[in-house]
CSV table of C-alpha atoms in Angstrom, one decimal:
chain,number,residue,atom,x,y,z
V,1,ALA,CA,-44.2,37.3,-58.4
V,2,GLN,CA,-44.1,39.4,-55.0
V,3,SER,CA,-44.5,42.9,-53.7
V,4,VAL,CA,-44.8,45.0,-50.8
V,5,THR,CA,-46.8,48.0,-49.7
V,6,GLN,CA,-46.2,50.0,-47.1
V,7,LEU,CA,-49.1,52.3,-45.8
V,8,GLY,CA,-48.1,55.9,-45.0
V,9,SER,CA,-44.7,57.2,-46.1
V,10,HIS,CA,-44.3,59.4,-43.2
V,11,VAL,CA,-45.4,58.6,-39.7
V,12,SER,CA,-45.0,60.9,-36.6
V,13,VAL,CA,-45.4,59.8,-32.9
V,14,SER,CA,-44.5,61.4,-29.6
V,15,GLU,CA,-41.6,59.9,-27.6
V,16,GLY,CA,-43.0,57.3,-25.5
V,17,ALA,CA,-45.8,56.6,-27.5
V,18,LEU,CA,-46.6,53.4,-29.4
V,19,VAL,CA,-45.1,52.9,-33.0
V,20,LEU,CA,-47.1,51.1,-35.5
V,21,LEU,CA,-45.9,50.9,-39.0
V,22,ARG,CA,-47.7,48.9,-41.6
V,23,CYS,CA,-46.8,46.5,-44.1
V,24,ASN,CA,-48.8,44.2,-46.6
V,25,TYR,CA,-47.3,41.9,-49.0
V,26,SER,CA,-48.3,39.6,-52.0
V,27,SER,CA,-46.6,36.5,-52.7
V,28,SER,CA,-47.5,33.3,-54.6
V,29,VAL,CA,-45.4,31.1,-52.1
V,30,PRO,CA,-44.8,31.3,-48.5
V,31,PRO,CA,-42.9,34.4,-47.9
V,32,TYR,CA,-39.9,35.4,-46.0
V,33,LEU,CA,-40.8,38.8,-44.7
V,34,PHE,CA,-38.2,41.4,-43.0
V,35,TRP,CA,-37.9,44.8,-41.8
V,36,TYR,CA,-34.9,46.8,-41.9
V,37,VAL,CA,-33.9,50.3,-40.6
V,38,GLN,CA,-32.1,53.2,-42.5
V,39,TYR,CA,-30.3,56.1,-41.1
V,40,PRO,CA,-29.4,59.2,-43.1
V,41,ASN,CA,-26.8,58.4,-45.8
V,42,GLN,CA,-26.1,54.5,-44.4
V,43,GLY,CA,-26.8,51.2,-45.5
V,44,LEU,CA,-29.8,49.3,-44.4
V,45,GLN,CA,-29.8,47.2,-40.8
V,46,LEU,CA,-31.9,44.2,-40.4
V,47,LEU,CA,-34.4,44.6,-37.7
V,48,LEU,CA,-36.2,41.5,-37.6
V,49,LYS,CA,-37.5,38.5,-39.8
V,50,TYR,CA,-39.9,35.9,-40.3
V,51,THR,CA,-38.9,32.8,-42.0
V,52,THR,CA,-41.1,29.9,-40.4
V,53,GLY,CA,-42.6,29.0,-37.0
V,54,ALA,CA,-43.7,31.5,-34.4
V,55,THR,CA,-45.5,34.4,-36.0
V,56,LEU,CA,-44.8,36.9,-33.6
V,57,VAL,CA,-40.9,37.7,-33.9
V,58,LYS,CA,-38.8,40.3,-31.9
V,59,GLY,CA,-36.1,42.1,-33.0
V,60,ILE,CA,-33.4,44.5,-32.1
V,61,ASN,CA,-34.3,47.8,-30.2
V,62,GLY,CA,-37.5,46.6,-29.0
V,63,PHE,CA,-39.2,46.3,-32.1
V,64,GLU,CA,-41.6,43.5,-33.0
V,65,ALA,CA,-43.6,42.2,-35.7
V,66,GLU,CA,-46.4,39.7,-36.3
V,67,PHE,CA,-46.9,37.6,-39.4
V,68,LYS,CA,-50.8,37.4,-40.3
V,69,LYS,CA,-51.3,35.0,-43.5
V,70,SER,CA,-54.9,35.7,-43.5
V,71,GLU,CA,-54.3,39.4,-43.8
V,72,THR,CA,-51.0,39.2,-45.7
V,73,SER,CA,-49.6,41.8,-43.3
V,74,PHE,CA,-46.5,42.1,-41.1
V,75,HIS,CA,-47.0,45.5,-39.3
V,76,LEU,CA,-43.8,46.7,-37.4
V,77,THR,CA,-44.5,47.9,-33.5
V,78,LYS,CA,-42.6,49.4,-30.6
V,79,PRO,CA,-44.7,49.8,-27.3
V,80,SER,CA,-42.4,53.4,-26.6
V,81,ALA,CA,-40.9,55.3,-29.0
V,82,HIS,CA,-37.3,56.6,-28.3
V,83,MET,CA,-35.7,59.6,-30.2
V,84,SER,CA,-33.2,57.3,-31.4
V,85,ASP,CA,-35.9,55.6,-33.4
V,86,ALA,CA,-36.3,58.3,-35.9
V,87,ALA,CA,-35.3,56.7,-39.4
V,88,GLU,CA,-36.6,55.4,-42.3
V,89,TYR,CA,-38.1,51.9,-42.3
V,90,PHE,CA,-38.5,49.3,-45.1
V,91,CYS,CA,-40.5,46.1,-45.1
V,92,ALA,CA,-39.2,43.4,-47.6
V,93,VAL,CA,-40.5,40.2,-49.1
V,94,SER,CA,-38.6,37.2,-50.2
V,95,ALA,CA,-39.3,33.6,-50.9
V,96,GLU,CA,-37.1,30.2,-51.0
V,97,THR,CA,-38.0,29.8,-54.6
V,98,ASN,CA,-36.7,33.2,-55.7
V,99,ALA,CA,-33.0,33.3,-55.5
V,100,GLY,CA,-32.9,34.9,-52.3
V,101,LYS,CA,-34.0,38.1,-54.0
V,102,SER,CA,-35.8,40.7,-52.0
V,103,THR,CA,-38.5,43.0,-53.1
V,104,PHE,CA,-38.7,46.2,-51.0
V,105,GLY,CA,-41.6,48.4,-49.9
V,106,ASP,CA,-40.8,52.4,-50.8
V,107,GLY,CA,-40.3,53.1,-47.0
V,108,THR,CA,-41.9,54.7,-44.2
V,109,THR,CA,-39.9,57.8,-42.6
V,110,LEU,CA,-40.7,57.7,-38.7
V,111,THR,CA,-40.4,61.0,-37.0
V,112,VAL,CA,-40.5,61.2,-33.1
V,113,LYS,CA,-41.4,64.4,-31.4
V,114,PRO,CA,-40.0,65.3,-28.0
K,1,ASP,CA,-15.5,42.5,-37.4
K,2,GLY,CA,-17.1,40.9,-40.4
K,3,GLY,CA,-19.2,43.0,-42.7
K,4,ILE,CA,-19.4,44.6,-46.2
K,5,THR,CA,-17.4,47.3,-47.4
K,6,GLN,CA,-18.3,49.7,-50.2
K,7,SER,CA,-16.1,52.3,-51.8
K,8,PRO,CA,-16.0,55.1,-52.5
K,9,LYS,CA,-18.7,56.5,-50.4
K,10,TYR,CA,-19.0,59.6,-52.8
K,11,LEU,CA,-18.5,59.5,-56.7
K,12,PHE,CA,-18.9,61.9,-59.4
K,13,ARG,CA,-19.3,61.0,-62.9
K,14,LYS,CA,-19.0,62.9,-65.9
K,15,GLU,CA,-21.4,62.6,-68.9
K,16,GLY,CA,-20.3,59.7,-71.2
K,17,GLN,CA,-17.7,58.3,-68.4
K,18,ASN,CA,-18.0,54.7,-66.9
K,19,VAL,CA,-17.4,54.3,-63.4
K,20,THR,CA,-17.0,51.2,-61.1
K,21,LEU,CA,-18.3,50.9,-57.7
K,22,SER,CA,-16.4,48.5,-55.2
K,23,CYS,CA,-18.4,46.0,-53.1
K,24,GLU,CA,-16.1,43.7,-50.7
K,25,GLN,CA,-17.4,41.2,-48.1
K,26,ASN,CA,-15.7,38.9,-45.4
K,27,LEU,CA,-18.8,37.3,-44.3
K,28,ASN,CA,-18.1,34.0,-46.4
K,29,HIS,CA,-21.5,34.8,-48.1
K,30,ASP,CA,-22.3,33.0,-51.3
K,31,ALA,CA,-24.9,35.3,-52.6
K,32,MET,CA,-24.3,39.1,-53.3
K,33,TYR,CA,-26.9,41.8,-54.8
K,34,TRP,CA,-26.6,45.4,-55.9
K,35,TYR,CA,-29.7,47.6,-55.2
K,36,ARG,CA,-30.4,51.5,-56.4
K,37,GLN,CA,-32.0,53.8,-54.2
K,38,ASP,CA,-33.9,56.9,-55.3
K,39,PRO,CA,-35.4,59.7,-53.1
K,40,GLY,CA,-38.6,58.5,-51.7
K,41,GLN,CA,-38.5,54.9,-53.4
K,42,GLY,CA,-37.6,51.7,-52.3
K,43,LEU,CA,-34.7,49.8,-53.3
K,44,ARG,CA,-34.3,48.4,-57.0
K,45,LEU,CA,-32.6,45.4,-58.0
K,46,ILE,CA,-29.9,46.0,-60.5
K,47,TYR,CA,-27.8,42.4,-60.5
K,48,TYR,CA,-27.2,39.4,-58.1
K,49,SER,CA,-24.7,36.8,-58.0
K,50,GLN,CA,-25.3,33.1,-56.2
K,51,ILE,CA,-21.9,31.8,-57.0
K,52,VAL,CA,-18.8,32.8,-58.2
K,53,ASN,CA,-18.6,33.4,-62.1
K,54,ASP,CA,-22.3,33.4,-62.5
K,55,PHE,CA,-24.7,36.7,-62.2
K,56,GLN,CA,-28.2,37.4,-63.2
K,57,LYS,CA,-30.0,40.7,-64.4
K,58,GLY,CA,-32.4,42.3,-62.1
K,59,ASP,CA,-35.2,44.3,-62.7
K,60,ILE,CA,-33.2,47.6,-63.8
K,61,ALA,CA,-29.9,46.1,-65.3
K,62,GLU,CA,-30.0,48.3,-68.5
K,63,GLY,CA,-26.6,50.6,-68.3
K,64,TYR,CA,-24.9,48.7,-65.7
K,65,SER,CA,-22.4,45.4,-65.6
K,66,VAL,CA,-20.9,43.4,-63.2
K,67,SER,CA,-18.4,40.8,-62.6
K,68,ARG,CA,-17.9,38.1,-60.0
K,69,GLU,CA,-14.5,36.5,-60.1
K,70,LYS,CA,-13.9,36.1,-56.6
K,71,LYS,CA,-16.6,35.3,-53.6
K,72,GLU,CA,-15.8,38.4,-51.5
K,73,SER,CA,-15.9,40.8,-54.4
K,74,PHE,CA,-19.0,42.0,-56.3
K,75,PRO,CA,-18.0,45.5,-58.5
K,76,LEU,CA,-20.7,47.4,-60.3
K,77,THR,CA,-19.8,49.6,-63.4
K,78,VAL,CA,-22.0,52.1,-64.2
K,79,THR,CA,-21.7,52.5,-67.8
K,80,SER,CA,-22.5,55.6,-70.3
K,81,ALA,CA,-25.4,53.9,-71.4
K,82,GLN,CA,-27.1,54.4,-68.0
K,83,LYS,CA,-28.8,57.7,-68.7
K,84,ASN,CA,-29.7,58.7,-65.1
K,85,PRO,CA,-27.2,57.1,-63.0
K,86,THR,CA,-27.5,60.0,-60.1
K,87,ALA,CA,-28.5,57.6,-57.2
K,88,PHE,CA,-27.7,55.8,-54.0
K,89,TYR,CA,-26.2,52.5,-54.6
K,90,LEU,CA,-26.2,49.5,-51.9
K,91,CYS,CA,-24.3,46.5,-52.1
K,92,ALA,CA,-25.7,43.5,-50.0
K,93,SER,CA,-24.8,39.8,-49.1
K,94,SER,CA,-26.8,36.9,-47.9
K,95,ILE,CA,-25.7,33.4,-46.3
K,96,SER,CA,-26.8,31.4,-49.7
K,97,GLN,CA,-28.9,31.6,-52.5
K,98,GLY,CA,-32.6,30.8,-51.8
K,99,ARG,CA,-32.2,30.6,-48.1
K,100,ASN,CA,-32.6,34.6,-47.7
K,101,TYR,CA,-32.7,35.1,-44.1
K,102,GLY,CA,-31.8,38.8,-44.0
K,103,TYR,CA,-29.1,40.9,-46.1
K,104,THR,CA,-26.0,42.4,-44.7
K,105,PHE,CA,-25.6,45.9,-46.2
K,106,GLY,CA,-22.8,48.2,-47.1
K,107,SER,CA,-22.9,51.8,-46.4
K,108,GLY,CA,-23.5,52.7,-49.9
K,109,THR,CA,-22.3,54.6,-52.6
K,110,ARG,CA,-23.8,58.1,-53.4
K,111,LEU,CA,-23.0,58.7,-57.2
K,112,THR,CA,-23.6,61.9,-58.7
K,113,VAL,CA,-23.6,63.1,-62.4
K,114,VAL,CA,-21.9,66.4,-62.7
């Protein structure tokens, strides 16, 4: 079984400030972890992924995330927020033994203030 | 460019009516998925298919049906048995079953019951 908890359904930051979106997961086998971004009335776009290897992964648009097995976390960060980062962000977990199915968190809406 | 095409973008269903949502991909991906998204909630898996002529129920399959006659196509039918079909429906694909290195999503179909 696998599950994802995203802490904070809404996060607000000022432009230029650090972005931190929190994700904790549960998985009985080694997980694959993902962050996706969704703009209004659109599909989701893959930001970054962790499968194996380096625990700090870099993605598009300056985002990165660190896989911490001991904390079962995969938090998403960006050093400096831009207005265009305002969107909804989803964390997801999958596993090679699970037919590629992903379980998604409930999402975090990021607001960026000028 | 390769991608996933969902149509129509908006769909209105009358009570007791069956409707079919189209999903076509030209990515040569083996696995395809249908998710339902409701406001403030994450994505919930309806059906998935790992190869042609085979598909499995997800977490909320009741009131839905699918087919996978071609690798490129994975249509979803919302039947009259689905009592609360108003939602945003997302189709996704991944390169192969089990090895989920991230989904590619379509732009979604918004279904409304009138």
